[in-house]
CSV table of C-alpha atoms in Angstrom, one decimal:
chain,number,residue,atom,x,y,z
A,1,MET,CA,0.0,0.0,0.0
A,2,SER,CA,1.1,3.4,-0.8
A,3,PRO,CA,1.7,6.0,1.9
A,4,GLU,CA,-1.2,8.1,0.6
A,5,ILE,CA,-3.6,5.3,1.2
A,6,TRP,CA,-2.2,4.7,4.7
A,7,GLY,CA,-2.6,8.4,5.4
A,8,PHE,CA,-6.1,8.5,4.1
A,9,THR,CA,-7.0,5.3,6.1
A,10,GLY,CA,-5.4,6.8,9.2
A,11,ALA,CA,-7.3,10.1,8.8
A,12,LEU,CA,-10.6,8.2,8.1
A,13,VAL,CA,-10.1,5.9,11.1
A,14,GLY,CA,-9.2,9.0,13.3
A,15,ALA,CA,-12.3,10.8,12.1
A,16,ILE,CA,-14.5,7.8,12.8
A,17,VAL,CA,-13.0,7.3,16.3
A,18,GLY,CA,-13.2,11.0,17.1
A,19,ALA,CA,-16.8,11.2,15.9
A,20,SER,CA,-17.7,8.1,17.8
A,21,ALA,CA,-16.1,9.4,21.0
A,22,SER,CA,-18.0,12.7,20.5
A,23,ILE,CA,-21.3,10.9,20.0
A,24,LEU,CA,-20.7,8.6,23.0
A,25,THR,CA,-19.8,11.6,25.2
A,26,THR,CA,-22.9,13.5,24.1
A,27,ARG,CA,-25.1,10.4,24.7
A,28,ILE,CA,-23.6,10.0,28.2
A,29,ASN,CA,-24.1,13.7,29.0
A,30,SER,CA,-27.7,13.6,27.8
A,31,LYS,CA,-28.5,10.6,30.0
A,32,ASN,CA,-26.9,12.3,33.0
A,33,ALA,CA,-28.8,15.5,32.3
A,34,ILE,CA,-32.1,13.6,32.1
A,35,ARG,CA,-31.3,11.7,35.3
A,36,ILE,CA,-30.4,14.9,37.1
A,37,GLN,CA,-33.6,16.6,35.9
A,38,GLU,CA,-35.6,13.6,37.0
A,39,ASN,CA,-34.0,13.9,40.4
A,40,ILE,CA,-34.7,17.6,40.6
A,41,ASP,CA,-38.4,17.0,39.6
A,42,LYS,CA,-38.7,14.2,42.2
A,43,ASN,CA,-37.2,16.3,44.9
A,44,ALA,CA,-39.5,19.2,44.0
A,45,ARG,CA,-42.5,16.9,44.2
A,46,LYS,CA,-41.4,15.7,47.6
A,47,GLU,CA,-40.9,19.2,48.8
A,48,ARG,CA,-44.4,20.2,47.6
A,49,TYR,CA,-45.9,17.2,49.3
A,50,ARG,CA,-44.0,18.0,52.6
A,51,GLU,CA,-45.1,21.7,52.3
A,52,PHE,CA,-48.7,20.7,51.8
A,53,GLN,CA,-48.6,18.3,54.8
A,54,ARG,CA,-46.8,21.0,56.9
A,55,ASN,CA,-49.4,23.7,56.0
A,56,ASN,CA,-52.3,21.3,56.6
A,57,LEU,CA,-51.0,20.2,60.0
A,58,LEU,CA,-50.4,23.8,61.0
A,59,GLU,CA,-53.9,24.7,60.1
A,60,LEU,CA,-55.2,21.6,61.8
A,61,GLN,CA,-53.4,22.5,65.0
A,62,GLU,CA,-55.1,25.9,65.0
A,63,LYS,CA,-58.5,24.4,64.2
A,64,LEU,CA,-58.2,21.8,66.9
A,65,ILE,CA,-57.5,24.4,69.5
A,66,TYR,CA,-60.4,26.5,68.2
A,67,ALA,CA,-62.7,23.4,68.3
A,68,MET,CA,-61.7,22.7,71.9
A,69,ARG,CA,-62.6,26.3,72.7
A,70,LEU,CA,-66.0,26.0,71.0
A,71,VAL,CA,-66.8,22.7,72.7
A,72,THR,CA,-65.9,24.1,76.1
A,73,LYS,CA,-68.0,27.1,75.4
A,74,ALA,CA,-70.9,24.9,74.5
A,75,TYR,CA,-70.3,22.8,77.7
A,76,PHE,CA,-70.5,26.0,79.8
A,77,GLU,CA,-73.6,27.1,78.0
A,78,ASP,CA,-75.2,23.8,78.7
A,79,LEU,CA,-74.0,23.9,82.3
A,80,ASP,CA,-75.6,27.4,82.8
A,81,ASN,CA,-78.9,26.0,81.5
A,82,TYR,CA,-78.5,23.0,83.8
A,83,LYS,CA,-78.0,25.2,86.8
A,84,LYS,CA,-81.2,27.2,85.9
A,85,THR,CA,-83.5,24.3,85.0
A,86,LYS,CA,-81.9,21.3,86.8
A,87,LYS,CA,-82.3,19.4,83.5
A,88,TRP,CA,-79.4,18.6,81.3
A,89,LYS,CA,-79.8,19.8,77.7
A,90,SER,CA,-83.0,21.6,78.5
A,91,SER,CA,-82.3,24.1,75.8
A,92,HIS,CA,-80.4,24.3,72.6
A,93,LEU,CA,-77.1,26.1,72.0
A,94,THR,CA,-77.3,29.6,70.6
A,95,THR,CA,-77.6,29.6,66.8
A,96,SER,CA,-74.2,31.3,66.3
A,97,LEU,CA,-72.4,28.9,68.5
A,98,ASP,CA,-74.1,25.9,66.9
A,99,GLU,CA,-73.1,27.3,63.4
A,100,GLU,CA,-69.5,27.9,64.5
A,101,ILE,CA,-69.2,24.4,65.8
A,102,GLY,CA,-70.6,22.9,62.6
A,103,ASN,CA,-68.3,24.9,60.4
A,104,CYS,CA,-65.3,24.1,62.6
A,105,PHE,CA,-66.0,20.4,62.6
A,106,ARG,CA,-66.5,20.4,58.8
A,107,GLU,CA,-63.0,22.0,58.4
A,108,LEU,CA,-61.6,19.6,60.9
A,109,PHE,CA,-62.9,16.6,59.0
A,110,ILE,CA,-61.5,18.0,55.7
A,111,LYS,CA,-58.0,18.7,57.1
A,112,THR,CA,-57.9,15.4,59.0
A,113,GLU,CA,-58.5,13.4,55.8
A,114,ARG,CA,-55.6,15.1,54.2
A,115,ILE,CA,-53.1,13.8,56.8
A,116,ALA,CA,-50.8,11.3,55.2
A,117,GLU,CA,-49.8,9.5,58.4
A,118,ASN,CA,-52.5,7.0,59.4
A,119,GLU,CA,-51.7,6.8,63.1
A,120,ILE,CA,-52.1,10.5,63.8
A,121,ARG,CA,-55.1,10.7,61.5
A,122,ASP,CA,-56.8,8.0,63.5
A,123,GLU,CA,-56.0,9.7,66.8
A,124,ILE,CA,-57.4,13.0,65.6
A,125,ILE,CA,-60.6,11.3,64.3
A,126,ARG,CA,-61.0,9.8,67.8
A,127,LEU,CA,-60.4,13.2,69.3
A,128,ILE,CA,-63.1,14.8,67.1
A,129,LYS,CA,-65.5,11.9,68.1
A,130,MET,CA,-64.8,12.7,71.7
A,131,MET,CA,-65.7,16.4,71.1
A,132,SER,CA,-68.9,15.3,69.5
A,133,ASP,CA,-69.7,12.9,72.3
A,134,LEU,CA,-69.2,15.8,74.8
A,135,LEU,CA,-71.7,17.9,72.8
A,136,MET,CA,-74.2,15.0,72.6
A,137,GLY,CA,-74.0,13.8,76.2
A,138,SER,CA,-77.4,12.9,77.6
A,139,THR,CA,-76.6,13.5,81.3
A,140,TYR,CA,-74.5,15.9,83.3
A,141,GLU,CA,-72.5,13.0,84.7
A,142,ILE,CA,-71.7,11.5,81.3
A,143,VAL,CA,-70.7,14.9,80.0
A,144,GLU,CA,-68.4,15.6,83.0
A,145,GLN,CA,-66.6,12.3,82.4
A,146,ASN,CA,-66.4,13.1,78.7
A,147,GLN,CA,-64.9,16.5,79.5
A,148,ILE,CA,-62.1,14.9,81.5
A,149,THR,CA,-61.4,12.2,78.9
A,150,LEU,CA,-61.4,14.8,76.1
A,151,ALA,CA,-59.0,17.1,77.9
A,152,ASN,CA,-56.6,14.2,78.6
A,153,THR,CA,-56.8,13.0,75.0
A,154,PHE,CA,-56.2,16.5,73.7
A,155,GLU,CA,-53.1,16.9,75.9
A,156,HIS,CA,-51.9,13.5,74.5
A,157,VAL,CA,-52.6,14.2,70.8
A,158,MET,CA,-51.2,17.7,70.4
A,159,PRO,CA,-47.6,16.8,71.1
A,160,LYS,CA,-47.9,13.9,68.7
A,161,LEU,CA,-49.2,16.2,66.1
A,162,GLY,CA,-46.4,18.6,66.8
A,163,LYS,CA,-43.8,15.8,66.3
A,164,VAL,CA,-45.4,14.9,62.9
A,165,LEU,CA,-45.3,18.5,62.0
A,166,ARG,CA,-41.6,18.9,63.0
A,167,ASP,CA,-40.8,15.8,61.0
A,168,ASN,CA,-42.1,17.6,57.9
A,169,TYR,CA,-39.5,20.4,58.2
């Protein structure tokens, strides 16, 4: 073979090897860029999820405290009526308080169903049921016992809710 053919073959092989290396490098870089973008998207989704849970739990904490205040207010309203009439539940709650309690419970149920963690969701559902039991108690003695149980449960659930909340930061 003549030196010109060897030179041409060498140049051709060099061009093919160079182009192949360039194509391979571009392909590897593209795959890495796609993988990096997928990780960024995955992390952004996780952060949106955590932010949603965090905001929901913060609002739920506030709403639970508000609900306890309303339930206690209803209890005292019933207690005043009991002292006057000597009959438990002799009259209905004021319309405004009844409406406030209804709206508050509606929001509590919505926010509770949005909680991702089953254990805390179940505990909050039990707490809401205890609030409802207090409001529906048929005798003074039952309501007094429900009031104590509710207060103890509330003191137990709120720190757990706080822990779940902190875990989302």
